[in-house]
Short mmCIF file of C-alpha atoms and ligand atoms in Angstrom, two decimals:
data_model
loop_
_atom_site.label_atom_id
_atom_site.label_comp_id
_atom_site.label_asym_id
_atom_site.label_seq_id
_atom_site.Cartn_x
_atom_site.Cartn_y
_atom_site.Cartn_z
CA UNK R 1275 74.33 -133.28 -72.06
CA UNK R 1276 72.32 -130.26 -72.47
CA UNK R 1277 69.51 -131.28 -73.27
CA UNK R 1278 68.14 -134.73 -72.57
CA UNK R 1279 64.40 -135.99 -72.42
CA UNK R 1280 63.47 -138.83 -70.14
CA UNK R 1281 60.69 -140.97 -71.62
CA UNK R 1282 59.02 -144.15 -70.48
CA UNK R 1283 59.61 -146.84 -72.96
CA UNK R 1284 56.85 -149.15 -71.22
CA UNK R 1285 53.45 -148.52 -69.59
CA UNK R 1286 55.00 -146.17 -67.23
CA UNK R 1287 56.31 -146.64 -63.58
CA UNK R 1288 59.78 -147.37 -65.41
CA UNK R 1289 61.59 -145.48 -63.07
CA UNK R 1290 61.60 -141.79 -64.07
CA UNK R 1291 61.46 -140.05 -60.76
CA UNK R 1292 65.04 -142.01 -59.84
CA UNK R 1293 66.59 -141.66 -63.14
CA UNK R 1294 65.50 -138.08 -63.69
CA UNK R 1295 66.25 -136.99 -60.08
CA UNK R 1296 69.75 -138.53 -60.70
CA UNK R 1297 70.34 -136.43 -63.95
CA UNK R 1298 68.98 -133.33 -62.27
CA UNK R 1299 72.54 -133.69 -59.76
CA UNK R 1300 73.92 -131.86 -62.51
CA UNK R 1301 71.27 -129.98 -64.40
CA UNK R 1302 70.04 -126.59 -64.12
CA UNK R 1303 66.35 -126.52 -65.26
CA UNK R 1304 63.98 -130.00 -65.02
CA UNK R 1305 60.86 -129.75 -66.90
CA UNK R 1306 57.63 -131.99 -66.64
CA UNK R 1307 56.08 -131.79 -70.44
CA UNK R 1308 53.17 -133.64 -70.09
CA UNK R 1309 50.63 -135.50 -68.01
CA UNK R 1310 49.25 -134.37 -64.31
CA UNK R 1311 48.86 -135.92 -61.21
CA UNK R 1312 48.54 -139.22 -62.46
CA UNK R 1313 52.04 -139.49 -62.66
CA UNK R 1314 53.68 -141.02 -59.30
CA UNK R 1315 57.38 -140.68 -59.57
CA UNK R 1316 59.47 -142.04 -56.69
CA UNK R 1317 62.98 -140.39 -55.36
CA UNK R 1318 64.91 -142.45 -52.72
CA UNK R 1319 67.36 -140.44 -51.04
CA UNK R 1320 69.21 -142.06 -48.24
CA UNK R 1321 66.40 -143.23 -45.83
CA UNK R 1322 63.59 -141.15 -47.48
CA UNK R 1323 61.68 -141.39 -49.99
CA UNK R 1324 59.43 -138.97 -51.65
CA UNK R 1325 56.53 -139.64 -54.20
CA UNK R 1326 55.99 -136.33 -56.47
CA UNK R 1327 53.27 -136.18 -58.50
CA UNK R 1328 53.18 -132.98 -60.37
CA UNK R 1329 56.56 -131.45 -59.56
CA UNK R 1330 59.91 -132.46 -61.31
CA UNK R 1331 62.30 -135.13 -59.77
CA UNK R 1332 64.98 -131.76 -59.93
CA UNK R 1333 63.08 -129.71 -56.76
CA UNK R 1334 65.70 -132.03 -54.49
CA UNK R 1335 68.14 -129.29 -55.21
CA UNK R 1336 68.18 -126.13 -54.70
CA UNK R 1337 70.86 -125.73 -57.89
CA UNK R 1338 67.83 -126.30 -60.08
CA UNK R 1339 64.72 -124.88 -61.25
CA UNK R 1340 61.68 -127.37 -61.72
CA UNK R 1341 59.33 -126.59 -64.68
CA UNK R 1342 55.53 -127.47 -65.07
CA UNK R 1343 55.22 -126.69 -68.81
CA UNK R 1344 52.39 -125.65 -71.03
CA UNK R 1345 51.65 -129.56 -72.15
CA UNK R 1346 50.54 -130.54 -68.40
CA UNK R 1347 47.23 -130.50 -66.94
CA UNK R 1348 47.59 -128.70 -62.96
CA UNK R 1349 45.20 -129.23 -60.49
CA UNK R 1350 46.20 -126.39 -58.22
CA UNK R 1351 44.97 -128.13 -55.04
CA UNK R 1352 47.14 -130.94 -55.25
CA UNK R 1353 49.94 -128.73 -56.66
CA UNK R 1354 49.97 -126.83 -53.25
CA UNK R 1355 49.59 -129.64 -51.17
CA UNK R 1356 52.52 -130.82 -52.98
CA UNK R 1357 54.34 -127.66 -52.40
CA UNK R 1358 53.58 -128.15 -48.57
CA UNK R 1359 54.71 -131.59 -48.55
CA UNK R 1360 57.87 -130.60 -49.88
CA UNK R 1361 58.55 -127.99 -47.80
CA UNK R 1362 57.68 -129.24 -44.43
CA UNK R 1363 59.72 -132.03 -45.20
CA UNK R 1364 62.88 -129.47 -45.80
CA UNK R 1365 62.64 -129.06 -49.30
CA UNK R 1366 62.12 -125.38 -50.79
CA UNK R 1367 59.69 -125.52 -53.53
CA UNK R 1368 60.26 -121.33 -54.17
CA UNK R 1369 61.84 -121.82 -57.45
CA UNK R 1370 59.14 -123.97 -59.13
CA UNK R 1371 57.80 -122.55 -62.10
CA UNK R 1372 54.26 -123.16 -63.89
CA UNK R 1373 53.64 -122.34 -67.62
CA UNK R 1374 50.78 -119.91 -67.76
CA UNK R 1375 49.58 -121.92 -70.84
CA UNK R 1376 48.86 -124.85 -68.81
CA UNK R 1377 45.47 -126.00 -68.22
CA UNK R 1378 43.70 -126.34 -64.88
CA UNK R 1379 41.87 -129.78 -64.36
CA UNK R 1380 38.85 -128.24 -62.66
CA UNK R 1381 36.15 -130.06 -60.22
CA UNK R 1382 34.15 -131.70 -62.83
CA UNK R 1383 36.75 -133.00 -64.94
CA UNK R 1384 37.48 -135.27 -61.84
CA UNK R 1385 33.23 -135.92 -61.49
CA UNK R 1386 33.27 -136.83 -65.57
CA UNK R 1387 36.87 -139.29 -64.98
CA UNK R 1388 34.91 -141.14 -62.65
CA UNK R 1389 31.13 -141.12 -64.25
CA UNK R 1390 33.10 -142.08 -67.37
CA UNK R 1391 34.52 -144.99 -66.37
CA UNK R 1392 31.74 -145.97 -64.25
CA UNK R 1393 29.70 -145.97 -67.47
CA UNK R 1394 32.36 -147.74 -69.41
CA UNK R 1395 31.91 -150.53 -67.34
CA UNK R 1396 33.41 -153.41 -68.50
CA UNK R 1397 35.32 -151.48 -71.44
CA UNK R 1398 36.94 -149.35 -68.52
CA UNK R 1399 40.31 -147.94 -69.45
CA UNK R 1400 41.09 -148.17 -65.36
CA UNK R 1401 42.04 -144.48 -65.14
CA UNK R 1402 43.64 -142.86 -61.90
CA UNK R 1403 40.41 -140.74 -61.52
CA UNK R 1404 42.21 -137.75 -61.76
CA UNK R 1405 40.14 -135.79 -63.89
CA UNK R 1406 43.16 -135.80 -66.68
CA UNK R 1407 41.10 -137.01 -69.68
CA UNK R 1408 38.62 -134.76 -69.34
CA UNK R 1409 41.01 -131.50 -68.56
CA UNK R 1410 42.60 -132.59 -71.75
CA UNK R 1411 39.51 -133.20 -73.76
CA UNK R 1412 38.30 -129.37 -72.71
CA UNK R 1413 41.43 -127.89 -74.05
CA UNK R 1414 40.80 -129.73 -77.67
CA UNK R 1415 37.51 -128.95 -77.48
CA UNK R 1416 38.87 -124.83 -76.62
CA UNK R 1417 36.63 -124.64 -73.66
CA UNK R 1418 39.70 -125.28 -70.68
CA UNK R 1419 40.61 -122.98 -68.47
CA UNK R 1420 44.46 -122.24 -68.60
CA UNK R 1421 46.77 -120.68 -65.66
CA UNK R 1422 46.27 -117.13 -67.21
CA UNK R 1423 42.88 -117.06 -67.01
CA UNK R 1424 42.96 -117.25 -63.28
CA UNK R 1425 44.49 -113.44 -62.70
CA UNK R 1426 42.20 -111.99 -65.07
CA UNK R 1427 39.01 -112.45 -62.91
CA UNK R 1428 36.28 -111.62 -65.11
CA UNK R 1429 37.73 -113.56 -67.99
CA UNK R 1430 37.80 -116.33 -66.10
CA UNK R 1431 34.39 -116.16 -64.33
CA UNK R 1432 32.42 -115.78 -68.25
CA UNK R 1433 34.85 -118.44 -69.72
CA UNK R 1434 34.05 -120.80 -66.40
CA UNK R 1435 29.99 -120.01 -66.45
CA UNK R 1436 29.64 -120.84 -70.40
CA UNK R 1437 31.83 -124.30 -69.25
CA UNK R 1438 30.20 -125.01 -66.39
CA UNK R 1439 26.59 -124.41 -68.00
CA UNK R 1440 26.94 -127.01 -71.15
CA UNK R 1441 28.65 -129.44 -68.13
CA UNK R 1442 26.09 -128.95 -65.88
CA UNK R 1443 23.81 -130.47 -68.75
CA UNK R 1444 25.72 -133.10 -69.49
CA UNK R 1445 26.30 -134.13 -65.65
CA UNK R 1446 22.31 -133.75 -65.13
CA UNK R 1447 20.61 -135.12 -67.97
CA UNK R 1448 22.88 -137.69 -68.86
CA UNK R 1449 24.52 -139.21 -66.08
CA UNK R 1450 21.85 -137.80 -63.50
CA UNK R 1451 24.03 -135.81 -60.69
CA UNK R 1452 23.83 -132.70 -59.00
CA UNK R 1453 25.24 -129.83 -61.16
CA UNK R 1454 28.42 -127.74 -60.01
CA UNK R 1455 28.16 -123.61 -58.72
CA UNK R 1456 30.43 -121.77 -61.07
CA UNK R 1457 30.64 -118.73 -58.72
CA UNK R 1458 31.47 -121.27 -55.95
CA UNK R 1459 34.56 -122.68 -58.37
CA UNK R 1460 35.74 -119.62 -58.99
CA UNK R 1461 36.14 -118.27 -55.54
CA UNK R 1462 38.06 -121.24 -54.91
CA UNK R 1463 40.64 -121.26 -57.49
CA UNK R 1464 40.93 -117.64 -56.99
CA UNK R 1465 42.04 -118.35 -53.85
CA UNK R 1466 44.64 -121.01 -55.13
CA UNK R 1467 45.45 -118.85 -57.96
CA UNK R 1468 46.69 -115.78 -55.17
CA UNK R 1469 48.91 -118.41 -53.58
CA UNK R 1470 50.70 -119.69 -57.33
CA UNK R 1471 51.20 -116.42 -58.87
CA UNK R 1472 54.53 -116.27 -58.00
CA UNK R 1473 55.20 -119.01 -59.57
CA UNK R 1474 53.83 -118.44 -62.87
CA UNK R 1475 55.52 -117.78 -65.91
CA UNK R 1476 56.57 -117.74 -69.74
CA UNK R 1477 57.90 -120.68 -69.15
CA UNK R 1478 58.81 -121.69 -72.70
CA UNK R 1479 61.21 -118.83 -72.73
CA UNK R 1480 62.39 -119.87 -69.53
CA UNK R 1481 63.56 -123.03 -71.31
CA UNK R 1482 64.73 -121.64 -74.01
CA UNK R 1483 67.06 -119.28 -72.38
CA UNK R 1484 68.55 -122.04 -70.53
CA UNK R 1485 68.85 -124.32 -73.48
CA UNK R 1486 70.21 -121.54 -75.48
CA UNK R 1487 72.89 -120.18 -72.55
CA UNK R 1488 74.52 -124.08 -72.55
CA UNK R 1489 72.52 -124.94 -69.48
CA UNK R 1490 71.80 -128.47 -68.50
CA UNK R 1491 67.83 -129.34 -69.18
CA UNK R 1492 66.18 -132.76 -68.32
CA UNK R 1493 62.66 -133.19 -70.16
CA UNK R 1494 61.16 -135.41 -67.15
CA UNK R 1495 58.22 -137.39 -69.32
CA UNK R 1496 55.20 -138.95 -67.29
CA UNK R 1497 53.46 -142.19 -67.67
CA UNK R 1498 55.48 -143.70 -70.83
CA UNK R 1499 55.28 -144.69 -74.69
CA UNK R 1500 52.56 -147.52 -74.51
CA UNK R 1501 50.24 -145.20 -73.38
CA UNK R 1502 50.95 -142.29 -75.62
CA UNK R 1503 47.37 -140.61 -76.81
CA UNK R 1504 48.45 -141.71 -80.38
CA UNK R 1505 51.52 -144.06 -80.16
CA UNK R 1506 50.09 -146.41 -77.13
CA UNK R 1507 47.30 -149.38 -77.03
CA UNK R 1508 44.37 -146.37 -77.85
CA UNK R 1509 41.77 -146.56 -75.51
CA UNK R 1510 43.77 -148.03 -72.96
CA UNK R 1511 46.13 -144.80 -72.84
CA UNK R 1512 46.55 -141.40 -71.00
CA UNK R 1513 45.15 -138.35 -73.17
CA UNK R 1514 48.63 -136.81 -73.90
CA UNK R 1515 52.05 -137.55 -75.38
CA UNK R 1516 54.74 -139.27 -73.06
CA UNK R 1517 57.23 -139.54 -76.41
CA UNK R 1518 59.86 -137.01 -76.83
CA UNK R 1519 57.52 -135.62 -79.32
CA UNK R 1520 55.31 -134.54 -76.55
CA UNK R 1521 58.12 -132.52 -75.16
CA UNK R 1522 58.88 -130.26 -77.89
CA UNK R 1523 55.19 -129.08 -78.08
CA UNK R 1524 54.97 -129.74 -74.27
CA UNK R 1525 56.92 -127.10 -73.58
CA UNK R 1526 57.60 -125.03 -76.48
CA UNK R 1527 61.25 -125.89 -78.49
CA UNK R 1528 62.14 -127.20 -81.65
CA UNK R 1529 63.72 -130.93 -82.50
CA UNK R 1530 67.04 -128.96 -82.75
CA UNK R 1531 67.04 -127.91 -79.25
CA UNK R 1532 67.32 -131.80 -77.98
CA UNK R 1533 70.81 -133.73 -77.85
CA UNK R 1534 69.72 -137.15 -76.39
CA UNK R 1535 66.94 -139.27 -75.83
CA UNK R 1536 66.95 -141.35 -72.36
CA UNK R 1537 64.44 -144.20 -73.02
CA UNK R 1538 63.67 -146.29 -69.59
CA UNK R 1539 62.98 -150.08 -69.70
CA UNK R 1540 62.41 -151.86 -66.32
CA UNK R 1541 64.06 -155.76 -67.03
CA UNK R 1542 60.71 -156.76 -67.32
CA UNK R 1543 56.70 -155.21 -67.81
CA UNK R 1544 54.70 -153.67 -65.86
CA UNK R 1545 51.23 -151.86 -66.22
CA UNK R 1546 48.50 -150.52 -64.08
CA UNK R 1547 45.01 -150.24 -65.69
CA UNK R 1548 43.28 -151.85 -68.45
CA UNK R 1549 44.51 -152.84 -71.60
CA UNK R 1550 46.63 -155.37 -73.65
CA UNK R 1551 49.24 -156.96 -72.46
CA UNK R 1552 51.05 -160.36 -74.71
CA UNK R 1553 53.52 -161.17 -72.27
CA UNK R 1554 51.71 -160.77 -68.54
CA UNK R 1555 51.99 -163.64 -65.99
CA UNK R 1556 49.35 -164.99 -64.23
CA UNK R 1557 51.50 -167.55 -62.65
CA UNK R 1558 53.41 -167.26 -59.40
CA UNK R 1559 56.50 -165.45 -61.40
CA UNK R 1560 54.10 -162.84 -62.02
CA UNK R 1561 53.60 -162.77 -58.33
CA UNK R 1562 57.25 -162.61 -57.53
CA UNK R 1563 57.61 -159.95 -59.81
CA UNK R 1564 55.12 -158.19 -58.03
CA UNK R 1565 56.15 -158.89 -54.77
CA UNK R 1566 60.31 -158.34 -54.91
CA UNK R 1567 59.17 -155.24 -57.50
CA UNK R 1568 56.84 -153.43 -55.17
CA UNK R 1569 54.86 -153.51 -58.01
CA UNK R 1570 52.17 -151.79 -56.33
CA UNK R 1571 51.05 -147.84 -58.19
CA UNK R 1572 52.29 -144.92 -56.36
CA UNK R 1573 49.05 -143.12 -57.30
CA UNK R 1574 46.44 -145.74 -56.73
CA UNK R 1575 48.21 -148.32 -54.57
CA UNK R 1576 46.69 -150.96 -57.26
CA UNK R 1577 48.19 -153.47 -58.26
CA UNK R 1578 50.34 -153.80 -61.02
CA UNK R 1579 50.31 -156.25 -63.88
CA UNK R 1580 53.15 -157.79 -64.36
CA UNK R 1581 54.76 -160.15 -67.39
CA UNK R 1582 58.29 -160.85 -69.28
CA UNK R 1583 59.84 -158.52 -70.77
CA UNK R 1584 58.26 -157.38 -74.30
CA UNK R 1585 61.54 -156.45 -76.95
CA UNK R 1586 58.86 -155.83 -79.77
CA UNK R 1587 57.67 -153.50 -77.51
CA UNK R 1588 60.40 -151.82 -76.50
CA UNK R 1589 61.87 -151.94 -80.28
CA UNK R 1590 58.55 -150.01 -81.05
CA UNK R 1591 58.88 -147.71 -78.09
CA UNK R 1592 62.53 -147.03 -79.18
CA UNK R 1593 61.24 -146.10 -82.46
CA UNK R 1594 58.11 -143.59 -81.92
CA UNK R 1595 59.18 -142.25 -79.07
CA UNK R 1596 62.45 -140.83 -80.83
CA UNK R 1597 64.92 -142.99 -77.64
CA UNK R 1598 68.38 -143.01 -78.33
CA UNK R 1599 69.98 -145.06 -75.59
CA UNK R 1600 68.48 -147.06 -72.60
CA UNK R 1601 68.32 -147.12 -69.32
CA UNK R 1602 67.57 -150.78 -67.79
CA UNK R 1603 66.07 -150.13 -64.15
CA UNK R 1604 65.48 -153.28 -61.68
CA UNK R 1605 67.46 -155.69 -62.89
CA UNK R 1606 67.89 -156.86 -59.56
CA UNK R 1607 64.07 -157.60 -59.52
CA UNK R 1608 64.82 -160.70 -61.54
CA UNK R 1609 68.01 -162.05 -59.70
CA UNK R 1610 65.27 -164.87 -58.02
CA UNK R 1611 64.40 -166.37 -61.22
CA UNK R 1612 66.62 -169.22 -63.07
CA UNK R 1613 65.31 -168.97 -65.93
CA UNK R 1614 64.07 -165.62 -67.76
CA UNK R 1615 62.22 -164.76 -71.07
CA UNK R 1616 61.95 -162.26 -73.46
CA UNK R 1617 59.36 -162.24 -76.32
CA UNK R 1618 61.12 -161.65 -79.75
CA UNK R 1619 57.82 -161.83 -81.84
CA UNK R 1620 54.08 -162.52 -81.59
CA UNK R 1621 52.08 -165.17 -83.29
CA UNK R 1622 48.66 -164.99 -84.10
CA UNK R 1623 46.58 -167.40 -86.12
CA UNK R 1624 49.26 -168.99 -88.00
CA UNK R 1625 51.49 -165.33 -88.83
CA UNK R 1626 54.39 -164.22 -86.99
CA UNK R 1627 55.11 -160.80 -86.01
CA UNK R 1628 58.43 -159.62 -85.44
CA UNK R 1629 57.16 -155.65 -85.60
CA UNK R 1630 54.37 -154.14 -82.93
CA UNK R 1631 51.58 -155.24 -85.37
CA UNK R 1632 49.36 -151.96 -86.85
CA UNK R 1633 46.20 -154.08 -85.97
CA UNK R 1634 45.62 -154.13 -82.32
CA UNK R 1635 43.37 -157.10 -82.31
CA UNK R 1636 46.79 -158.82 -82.81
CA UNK R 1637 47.92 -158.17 -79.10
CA UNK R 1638 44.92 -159.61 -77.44
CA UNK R 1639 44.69 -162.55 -79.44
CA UNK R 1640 48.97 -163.47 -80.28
CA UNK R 1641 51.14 -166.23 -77.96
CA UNK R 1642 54.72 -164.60 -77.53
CA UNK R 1643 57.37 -166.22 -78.98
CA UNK R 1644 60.10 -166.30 -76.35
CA UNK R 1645 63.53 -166.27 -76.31
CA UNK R 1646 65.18 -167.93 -73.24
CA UNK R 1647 68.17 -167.16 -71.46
CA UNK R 1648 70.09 -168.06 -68.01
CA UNK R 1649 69.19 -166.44 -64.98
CA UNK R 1650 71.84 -165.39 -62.39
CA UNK R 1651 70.35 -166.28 -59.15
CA UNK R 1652 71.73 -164.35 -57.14
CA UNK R 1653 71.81 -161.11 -55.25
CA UNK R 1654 72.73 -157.78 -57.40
CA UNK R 1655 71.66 -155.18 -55.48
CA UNK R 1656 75.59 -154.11 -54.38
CA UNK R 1657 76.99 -154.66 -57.82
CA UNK R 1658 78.13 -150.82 -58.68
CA UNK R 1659 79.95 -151.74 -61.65
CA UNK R 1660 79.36 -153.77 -65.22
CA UNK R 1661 82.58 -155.69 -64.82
CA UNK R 1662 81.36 -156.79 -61.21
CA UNK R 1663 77.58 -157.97 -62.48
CA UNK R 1664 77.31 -161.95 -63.14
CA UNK R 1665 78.07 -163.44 -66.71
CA UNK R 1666 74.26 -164.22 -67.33
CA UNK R 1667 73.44 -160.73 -66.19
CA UNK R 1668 75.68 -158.93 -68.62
CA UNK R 1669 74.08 -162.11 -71.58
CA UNK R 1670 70.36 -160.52 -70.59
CA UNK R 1671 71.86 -157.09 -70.85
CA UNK R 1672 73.60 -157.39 -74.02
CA UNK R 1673 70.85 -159.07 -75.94
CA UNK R 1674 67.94 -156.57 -74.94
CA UNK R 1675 70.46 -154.50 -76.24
CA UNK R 1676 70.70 -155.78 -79.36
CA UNK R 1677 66.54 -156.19 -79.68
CA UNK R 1678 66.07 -152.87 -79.05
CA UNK R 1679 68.53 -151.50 -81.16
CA UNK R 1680 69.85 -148.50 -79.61
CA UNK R 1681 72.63 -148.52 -76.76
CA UNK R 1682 71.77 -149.72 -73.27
CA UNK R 1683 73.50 -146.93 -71.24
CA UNK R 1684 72.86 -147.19 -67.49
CA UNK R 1685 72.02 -150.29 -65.57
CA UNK R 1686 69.65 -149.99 -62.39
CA UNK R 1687 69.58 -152.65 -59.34
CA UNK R 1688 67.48 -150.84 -56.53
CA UNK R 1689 65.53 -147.28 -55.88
CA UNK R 1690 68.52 -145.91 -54.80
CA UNK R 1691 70.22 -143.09 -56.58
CA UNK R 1692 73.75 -145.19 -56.11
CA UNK R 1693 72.68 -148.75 -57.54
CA UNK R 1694 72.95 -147.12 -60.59
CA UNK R 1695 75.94 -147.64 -63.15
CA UNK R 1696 76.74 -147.58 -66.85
CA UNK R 1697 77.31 -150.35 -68.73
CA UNK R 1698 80.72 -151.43 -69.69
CA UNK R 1699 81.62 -153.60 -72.41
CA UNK R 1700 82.91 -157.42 -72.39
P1 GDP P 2657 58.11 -143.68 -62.40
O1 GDP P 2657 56.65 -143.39 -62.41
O2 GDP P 2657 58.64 -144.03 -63.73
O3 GDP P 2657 58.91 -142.59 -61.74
O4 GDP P 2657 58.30 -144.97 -61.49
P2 GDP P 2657 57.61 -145.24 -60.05
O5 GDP P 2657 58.29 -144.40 -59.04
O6 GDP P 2657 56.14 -145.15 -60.16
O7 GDP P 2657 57.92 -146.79 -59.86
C1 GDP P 2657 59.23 -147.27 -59.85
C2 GDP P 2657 59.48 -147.98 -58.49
O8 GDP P 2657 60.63 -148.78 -58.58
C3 GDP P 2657 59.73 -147.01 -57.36
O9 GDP P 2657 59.22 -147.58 -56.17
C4 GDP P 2657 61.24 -146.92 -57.31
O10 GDP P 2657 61.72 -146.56 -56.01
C5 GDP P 2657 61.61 -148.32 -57.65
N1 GDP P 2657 62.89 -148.49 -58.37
C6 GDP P 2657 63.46 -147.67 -59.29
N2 GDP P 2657 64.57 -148.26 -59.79
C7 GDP P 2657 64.70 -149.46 -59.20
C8 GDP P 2657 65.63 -150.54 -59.32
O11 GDP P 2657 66.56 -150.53 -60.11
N3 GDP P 2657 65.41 -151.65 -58.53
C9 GDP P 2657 64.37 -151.72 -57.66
N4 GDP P 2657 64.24 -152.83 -56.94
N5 GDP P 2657 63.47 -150.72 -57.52
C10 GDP P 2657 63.63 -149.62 -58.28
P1 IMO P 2658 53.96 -142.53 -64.21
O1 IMO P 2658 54.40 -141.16 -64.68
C1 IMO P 2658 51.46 -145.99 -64.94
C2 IMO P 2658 47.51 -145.26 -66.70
C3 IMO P 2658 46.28 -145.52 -65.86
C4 IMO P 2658 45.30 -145.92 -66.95
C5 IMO P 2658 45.67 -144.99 -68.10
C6 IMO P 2658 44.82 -143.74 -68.19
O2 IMO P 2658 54.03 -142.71 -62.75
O3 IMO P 2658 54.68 -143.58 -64.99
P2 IMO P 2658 44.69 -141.48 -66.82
O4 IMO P 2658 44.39 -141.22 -65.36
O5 IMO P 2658 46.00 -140.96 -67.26
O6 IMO P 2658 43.57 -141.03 -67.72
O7 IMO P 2658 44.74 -143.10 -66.93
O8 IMO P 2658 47.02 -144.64 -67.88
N1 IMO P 2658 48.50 -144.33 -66.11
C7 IMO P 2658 49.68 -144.72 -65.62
N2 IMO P 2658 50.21 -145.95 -65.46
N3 IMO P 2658 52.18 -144.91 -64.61
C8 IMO P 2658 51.67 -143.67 -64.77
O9 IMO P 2658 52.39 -142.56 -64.58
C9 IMO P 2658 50.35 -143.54 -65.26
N4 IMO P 2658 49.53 -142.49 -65.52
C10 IMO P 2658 48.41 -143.00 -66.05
O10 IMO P 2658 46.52 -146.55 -64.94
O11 IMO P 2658 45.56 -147.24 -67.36
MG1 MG P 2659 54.90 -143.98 -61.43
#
């Protein structure tokens, strides 16, 4: 497996940090592609458990190099804090590398996250606050800062002044705050930009060197397919590209250059934020879901939504963002329930769906049609092998399977690296 992407096939929280810290046993470079520190990916190793937001689930071991590449938005702050983190708690962060070509989510693009959203008001997308929108909408717009800029101090102080003056408008006139100090800025992410420089790199060489050598390179995607910039429920999205898409322009390599796509499906849906959502519960299932889940974000602590599990969803997901197997995390989650569903189509005024519909109207307004099946009722969390999971289990398995058309590959019942197996046949 040289190459292999990790992409969310839901709303995110799927499970990437466990999944992609598991791959990254045996890989040699692990690369975050897109997104910022509104990813919260969770590693549970043994009695610890670490929640990384901007470095890859691969900094565990020292074997491999972790990658922040040119399609992620850094704030440096939390970057070094992360850093510390990691290394007070034993972990040596030296080897990280940070694509030069990244851009740097600055003060005000966390000020404009929250003014937006305040302003939004009802229509709120229910964004982590993290000032990733606006970083992103900056570099469209060619007025972002990148990584480089920061070691090329007077480049960086006219580039910063000529942002921070049109901003300072904007913040001002229309939304009626107190305007930022550009010199003030700089000094500070001068300062952070003196403690990264060893870290920075062409990292998109980096990459391609390894891919090119026969090295082992996991793609570890943020956030997940639903709320892909151009795939996902648009507004209710993040402002870059979770698909496997994203990670070819994320960090710089051709569709050649990737072997296999690693879509993740929890056994049912979650999502944090706004948006819609056919199959969420507002019933006490949804509340067990929640509650034997720990359906709570890593980021945020909010609360997630939570609902059956969506296989016109995930047959989209499969589809756009380019998966070629799956991975089914929590499984276990549903071991309480004796009967589970899974929506095969929507209906809305009198038409049937079987295909994510092209007009989004259609989600707010459609009644899933489920599909019912057999619970197991009872407790997974040892099983360590297909042949040992109950009957119904491997039924649920094997038909989301089939709905999603591709291979189901790996089967997860707990955060732990070991409750993970493949899945057998029979
Ligand atoms: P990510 O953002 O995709 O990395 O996912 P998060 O870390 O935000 O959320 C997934 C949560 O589920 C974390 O708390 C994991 O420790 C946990 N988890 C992962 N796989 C399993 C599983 O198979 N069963 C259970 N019960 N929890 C899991
Ligand atoms: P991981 O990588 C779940 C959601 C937010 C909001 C929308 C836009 O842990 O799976 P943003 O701050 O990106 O502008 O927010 O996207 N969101 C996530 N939901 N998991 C994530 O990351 C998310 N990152 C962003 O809740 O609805
Ligand atoms: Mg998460």
């Amino acid at each position: 497996m040289p190459a292999t992407v990790v992409v969310g096939a839901q709303w995110g929280d799927e499970g990437k940090g466990k999944i992609a810290n598991l791959l990254a046993q045996g890989a040699d470079v692990v690369v975050r592609y897109q997104g910022g520190n509104n990813a919260g990916h969770t590693i549970v190793i043994g009695e610890e458990t670490f929640a990384l937001s901007l470095i890859p689930a691969g900094v565990i071991y020292p074997n491999v190099t972790p990658v922040i590449g040119n399609g992620c938005v850094i704030d440096p702050k939390v970057l070094l804090a992360e850093m510390k983190m990691l290394a007070d708690r034993g972990i040596d962060p030296s080897k990280l590398k940070v694509s030069s070509n990244a851009h740097v989510i600055m003060p005000y693009h966390r000020k404009l996250d929250s003014l937006r959203e305040r302003y939004l008001g009802r229509q709120q997308i229910g964004t982590t606050k993290r000032g990733i929108g606006p970083a992103y909408l900056d570099k469209y717009a060619r007025v972002g800062i990148r990584i480089q800029d920061l070691y090329d101090p007077k480049i960086f102080r006219d580039k910063l002044e000529a942002v921070v003056k049109e901003t300072n408008k904007v913040l001002t006139k229309v939304y009626n705050q107190l305007a930022f100090d550009a010199s003030e800025i700089a000094e500070e992410y001068l300062g952070y930009a003196t403690r990264l420089e060893p870290h920075v790199d062409d990292t998109a060489l980096l990459v391609w060197r390894a891919i090119r050598d026969g090295q082992n390179v996991i793609f570890e995607g943020a956030q997940g397919v639903l709320l892909d910039i151009d795939h996902g429920t648009y507004p209710f999205v993040t402002s870059s590209n979770p698909t496997s898409g994203g990670a070819l322009t994320g960090v710089g390599i051709g569709p050649a250059d990737i072997d296999r796509v690693l879509g993740l499906t929890k056994a049912y849906v979650s999502r944090v934020g706004t948006g819609p959502f056919p199959t969420e519960l507002f019933d006490e299932v949804g509340e067990a879901m929640v509650r034997v889940g720990g359906e709570y974000g890593t980021v945020t602590g909010r609360r997630r939504r939570c609902g059956w599990l969506d296989a016109v969803a995930l047959r989209y997901a499969v589809r756009v963002g380019g998966i070629t197997e799956l991975a089914l995390m929590k499984l276990d989650v549903l071991s309480e329930f004796p009967t589970l569903r899974i929506a095969t189509g929507y209906l809305s005024e009198g038409v049937e769906y079987p295909e994510f519909p092209r007009q989004q109207r259609v989600l707010y307004n459609c009644d899933p049609i489920y599909e019912d099946l057999k619970g197991w009722t009872t407790d997974i969390t040892g099983v360590r092998d297909w042949a040992d999971l109950p009957g119904d289990a491997r039924t649920y398995v094997e038909r989301i399977e089939e709905l999603a058309g591709v291979p189901i590959t790996m089967i997860s019942v707990g955060p732990q690296r070991s409750a993970t197996f493949p899945k057998g046949t029979g």
